[in-house]
Amino acid sequence: MIGAVLAGGRSTRLGRDKTRLRLPGDGRDMLARTADLLAACTDEVLVSCRADAVPPGLPYRAVPDFEEGLGPFGGVWSLLRAVREPVLVLSCDLPFMDAATLRRLVKTRDARPADALMTTYQQAETGYIEALTAIYEPACLPFFEAARAQGIRQINLVVPEARQARIVYTRGEARPFFNINFPADLERALSLAAGPQATSPADFPENPPVPPRADKGQPATDRR
């Protein structure tokens, strides 16, 4: 299985490069931290990025976006085109992602139904699909090709629900999925990282509800 860091976003909402962020107590930046997590549970680590933004001195093979401007959809699509192997994708803006969460994902993938092409997490309260913490099988590629032809960019709408294996988690288990999109998110992450590990659901905002599958024109959130 291939591990892939999704690091192709422009971080326009945050105003600074997410891949270079560092949290207290960890000398690694977010790109290195995410790659280390993937290296522990996959055979090879790749970095998905824009063609004009390959990180200098990158110790991993870069997979540039096949087509620019498609957000995370374009990153996963490009990876599936490039490797033709199962790919565990992980966004680079998850400061509290941990090895146990990824091991559970891999274990669930290994025991998935034969027709399941995507293994992922789902938030119980909202139904939100963690499409950027997920394993995509090579047979997902035709679905991505069809989605691109139809103008679908919202990544959680690409693989049919019936072809997904999902692990349901509650807000009380949401710490690994806390992501940094805005300056306020970074401030919150710095505060949480500096203190005791938070266990209260109030520490982590709810992800938005899953939109109807008919809403295929809405662009994907760029969390890379």
PDB file of N, CA and C in Angstrom, residues 127-171:
ATOM      1  N   GLY A 127     -22.641  12.896   9.775  1.00  0.00           N
ATOM      2  CA  GLY A 127     -22.500  12.073   8.583  1.00  0.00           C
ATOM      3  C   GLY A 127     -21.322  12.468   7.718  1.00  0.00           C
ATOM      4  N   TYR A 128     -20.495  13.407   8.197  1.00  0.00           N
ATOM      5  CA  TYR A 128     -19.366  13.912   7.413  1.00  0.00           C
ATOM      6  C   TYR A 128     -18.366  12.802   7.118  1.00  0.00           C
ATOM      7  N   ILE A 129     -17.955  12.703   5.863  1.00  0.00           N
ATOM      8  CA  ILE A 129     -16.991  11.699   5.430  1.00  0.00           C
ATOM      9  C   ILE A 129     -15.590  12.308   5.432  1.00  0.00           C
ATOM     10  N   GLU A 130     -14.668  11.640   6.093  1.00  0.00           N
ATOM     11  CA  GLU A 130     -13.275  12.106   6.138  1.00  0.00           C
ATOM     12  C   GLU A 130     -12.542  11.591   4.894  1.00  0.00           C
ATOM     13  N   ALA A 131     -12.876  12.182   3.769  1.00  0.00           N
ATOM     14  CA  ALA A 131     -12.349  11.703   2.485  1.00  0.00           C
ATOM     15  C   ALA A 131     -10.861  11.955   2.318  1.00  0.00           C
ATOM     16  N   LEU A 132     -10.269  12.778   3.205  1.00  0.00           N
ATOM     17  CA  LEU A 132      -8.837  13.039   3.134  1.00  0.00           C
ATOM     18  C   LEU A 132      -8.072  12.295   4.215  1.00  0.00           C
ATOM     19  N   THR A 133      -8.754  11.368   4.872  1.00  0.00           N
ATOM     20  CA  THR A 133      -8.126  10.343   5.713  1.00  0.00           C
ATOM     21  C   THR A 133      -8.786   9.046   5.271  1.00  0.00           C
ATOM     22  N   ALA A 134      -8.308   8.502   4.188  1.00  0.00           N
ATOM     23  CA  ALA A 134      -9.021   7.404   3.540  1.00  0.00           C
ATOM     24  C   ALA A 134      -8.079   6.573   2.680  1.00  0.00           C
ATOM     25  N   ILE A 135      -8.507   5.355   2.414  1.00  0.00           N
ATOM     26  CA  ILE A 135      -7.767   4.464   1.521  1.00  0.00           C
ATOM     27  C   ILE A 135      -8.597   4.265   0.256  1.00  0.00           C
ATOM     28  N   TYR A 136      -7.983   4.546  -0.873  1.00  0.00           N
ATOM     29  CA  TYR A 136      -8.632   4.399  -2.174  1.00  0.00           C
ATOM     30  C   TYR A 136      -7.997   3.236  -2.926  1.00  0.00           C
ATOM     31  N   GLU A 137      -8.840   2.316  -3.382  1.00  0.00           N
ATOM     32  CA  GLU A 137      -8.359   1.182  -4.168  1.00  0.00           C
ATOM     33  C   GLU A 137      -8.127   1.619  -5.622  1.00  0.00           C
ATOM     34  N   PRO A 138      -7.273   0.901  -6.351  1.00  0.00           N
ATOM     35  CA  PRO A 138      -7.023   1.264  -7.753  1.00  0.00           C
ATOM     36  C   PRO A 138      -8.297   1.337  -8.590  1.00  0.00           C
ATOM     37  N   ALA A 139      -9.283   0.495  -8.253  1.00  0.00           N
ATOM     38  CA  ALA A 139     -10.529   0.479  -9.026  1.00  0.00           C
ATOM     39  C   ALA A 139     -11.379   1.723  -8.807  1.00  0.00           C
ATOM     40  N   CYS A 140     -10.927   2.638  -7.934  1.00  0.00           N
ATOM     41  CA  CYS A 140     -11.611   3.928  -7.803  1.00  0.00           C
ATOM     42  C   CYS A 140     -11.365   4.822  -9.013  1.00  0.00           C
ATOM     43  N   LEU A 141     -10.300   4.568  -9.746  1.00  0.00           N
ATOM     44  CA  LEU A 141      -9.911   5.485 -10.817  1.00  0.00           C
ATOM     45  C   LEU A 141     -11.030   5.755 -11.821  1.00  0.00           C
ATOM     46  N   PRO A 142     -11.753   4.744 -12.312  1.00  0.00           N
ATOM     47  CA  PRO A 142     -12.831   5.050 -13.258  1.00  0.00           C
ATOM     48  C   PRO A 142     -13.892   5.987 -12.681  1.00  0.00           C
ATOM     49  N   PHE A 143     -14.133   5.898 -11.376  1.00  0.00           N
ATOM     50  CA  PHE A 143     -15.104   6.797 -10.753  1.00  0.00           C
ATOM     51  C   PHE A 143     -14.584   8.234 -10.752  1.00  0.00           C
ATOM     52  N   PHE A 144     -13.286   8.401 -10.525  1.00  0.00           N
ATOM     53  CA  PHE A 144     -12.699   9.744 -10.583  1.00  0.00           C
ATOM     54  C   PHE A 144     -12.713  10.282 -12.011  1.00  0.00           C
ATOM     55  N   GLU A 145     -12.422   9.424 -12.972  1.00  0.00           N
ATOM     56  CA  GLU A 145     -12.459   9.858 -14.371  1.00  0.00           C
ATOM     57  C   GLU A 145     -13.874  10.299 -14.754  1.00  0.00           C
ATOM     58  N   ALA A 146     -14.861   9.520 -14.333  1.00  0.00           N
ATOM     59  CA  ALA A 146     -16.247   9.869 -14.647  1.00  0.00           C
ATOM     60  C   ALA A 146     -16.664  11.151 -13.939  1.00  0.00           C
ATOM     61  N   ALA A 147     -16.237  11.308 -12.684  1.00  0.00           N
ATOM     62  CA  ALA A 147     -16.574  12.519 -11.935  1.00  0.00           C
ATOM     63  C   ALA A 147     -15.990  13.756 -12.607  1.00  0.00           C
ATOM     64  N   ARG A 148     -14.750  13.644 -13.059  1.00  0.00           N
ATOM     65  CA  ARG A 148     -14.134  14.802 -13.729  1.00  0.00           C
ATOM     66  C   ARG A 148     -14.903  15.151 -15.000  1.00  0.00           C
ATOM     67  N   ALA A 149     -15.312  14.142 -15.749  1.00  0.00           N
ATOM     68  CA  ALA A 149     -16.059  14.385 -16.983  1.00  0.00           C
ATOM     69  C   ALA A 149     -17.405  15.055 -16.705  1.00  0.00           C
ATOM     70  N   GLN A 150     -17.967  14.786 -15.509  1.00  0.00           N
ATOM     71  CA  GLN A 150     -19.270  15.342 -15.142  1.00  0.00           C
ATOM     72  C   GLN A 150     -19.153  16.646 -14.356  1.00  0.00           C
ATOM     73  N   GLY A 151     -17.929  17.092 -14.108  1.00  0.00           N
ATOM     74  CA  GLY A 151     -17.736  18.331 -13.365  1.00  0.00           C
ATOM     75  C   GLY A 151     -17.877  18.189 -11.868  1.00  0.00           C
ATOM     76  N   ILE A 152     -17.785  16.975 -11.360  1.00  0.00           N
ATOM     77  CA  ILE A 152     -17.872  16.740  -9.918  1.00  0.00           C
ATOM     78  C   ILE A 152     -16.486  16.903  -9.307  1.00  0.00           C
ATOM     79  N   ARG A 153     -16.369  17.805  -8.328  1.00  0.00           N
ATOM     80  CA  ARG A 153     -15.094  18.009  -7.654  1.00  0.00           C
ATOM     81  C   ARG A 153     -15.162  17.707  -6.167  1.00  0.00           C
ATOM     82  N   GLN A 154     -16.360  17.514  -5.653  1.00  0.00           N
ATOM     83  CA  GLN A 154     -16.501  17.243  -4.218  1.00  0.00           C
ATOM     84  C   GLN A 154     -16.145  15.780  -3.981  1.00  0.00           C
ATOM     85  N   ILE A 155     -15.042  15.562  -3.321  1.00  0.00           N
ATOM     86  CA  ILE A 155     -14.420  14.245  -3.317  1.00  0.00           C
ATOM     87  C   ILE A 155     -15.274  13.186  -2.632  1.00  0.00           C
ATOM     88  N   ASN A 156     -16.094  13.580  -1.657  1.00  0.00           N
ATOM     89  CA  ASN A 156     -16.914  12.570  -0.989  1.00  0.00           C
ATOM     90  C   ASN A 156     -18.118  12.143  -1.819  1.00  0.00           C
ATOM     91  N   LEU A 157     -18.270  12.721  -3.009  1.00  0.00           N
ATOM     92  CA  LEU A 157     -19.346  12.309  -3.906  1.00  0.00           C
ATOM     93  C   LEU A 157     -18.867  11.388  -5.020  1.00  0.00           C
ATOM     94  N   VAL A 158     -17.582  11.096  -5.053  1.00  0.00           N
ATOM     95  CA  VAL A 158     -17.019  10.361  -6.188  1.00  0.00           C
ATOM     96  C   VAL A 158     -17.315   8.868  -6.112  1.00  0.00           C
ATOM     97  N   VAL A 159     -16.987   8.249  -5.002  1.00  0.00           N
ATOM     98  CA  VAL A 159     -17.184   6.802  -4.846  1.00  0.00           C
ATOM     99  C   VAL A 159     -18.576   6.566  -4.273  1.00  0.00           C
ATOM    100  N   PRO A 160     -19.407   5.746  -4.910  1.00  0.00           N
ATOM    101  CA  PRO A 160     -20.760   5.506  -4.410  1.00  0.00           C
ATOM    102  C   PRO A 160     -20.758   5.019  -2.966  1.00  0.00           C
ATOM    103  N   GLU A 161     -21.759   5.429  -2.218  1.00  0.00           N
ATOM    104  CA  GLU A 161     -21.847   5.048  -0.808  1.00  0.00           C
ATOM    105  C   GLU A 161     -21.792   3.537  -0.632  1.00  0.00           C
ATOM    106  N   ALA A 162     -22.417   2.809  -1.537  1.00  0.00           N
ATOM    107  CA  ALA A 162     -22.453   1.350  -1.425  1.00  0.00           C
ATOM    108  C   ALA A 162     -21.078   0.720  -1.597  1.00  0.00           C
ATOM    109  N   ARG A 163     -20.126   1.487  -2.128  1.00  0.00           N
ATOM    110  CA  ARG A 163     -18.782   0.956  -2.353  1.00  0.00           C
ATOM    111  C   ARG A 163     -17.783   1.482  -1.320  1.00  0.00           C
ATOM    112  N   GLN A 164     -18.298   2.024  -0.213  1.00  0.00           N
ATOM    113  CA  GLN A 164     -17.442   2.556   0.839  1.00  0.00           C
ATOM    114  C   GLN A 164     -17.533   1.702   2.100  1.00  0.00           C
ATOM    115  N   ALA A 165     -16.398   1.506   2.760  1.00  0.00           N
ATOM    116  CA  ALA A 165     -16.359   0.910   4.096  1.00  0.00           C
ATOM    117  C   ALA A 165     -16.060   2.044   5.066  1.00  0.00           C
ATOM    118  N   ARG A 166     -16.935   2.241   6.057  1.00  0.00           N
ATOM    119  CA  ARG A 166     -16.817   3.408   6.927  1.00  0.00           C
ATOM    120  C   ARG A 166     -16.639   3.010   8.386  1.00  0.00           C
ATOM    121  N   ILE A 167     -15.812   3.772   9.071  1.00  0.00           N
ATOM    122  CA  ILE A 167     -15.639   3.655  10.516  1.00  0.00           C
ATOM    123  C   ILE A 167     -16.297   4.885  11.130  1.00  0.00           C
ATOM    124  N   VAL A 168     -17.294   4.688  11.954  1.00  0.00           N
ATOM    125  CA  VAL A 168     -18.022   5.809  12.542  1.00  0.00           C
ATOM    126  C   VAL A 168     -17.329   6.261  13.828  1.00  0.00           C
ATOM    127  N   TYR A 169     -17.136   7.570  13.956  1.00  0.00           N
ATOM    128  CA  TYR A 169     -16.569   8.113  15.191  1.00  0.00           C
ATOM    129  C   TYR A 169     -17.470   9.240  15.696  1.00  0.00           C
ATOM    130  N   THR A 170     -17.391   9.517  16.988  1.00  0.00           N
ATOM    131  CA  THR A 170     -18.212  10.555  17.609  1.00  0.00           C
ATOM    132  C   THR A 170     -17.383  11.816  17.841  1.00  0.00           C
ATOM    133  N   ARG A 171     -18.039  12.887  18.215  1.00  0.00           N
ATOM    134  CA  ARG A 171     -17.322  14.134  18.497  1.00  0.00           C
ATOM    135  C   ARG A 171     -16.312  13.945  19.618  1.00  0.00           C
TER     136      ARG A 171
END
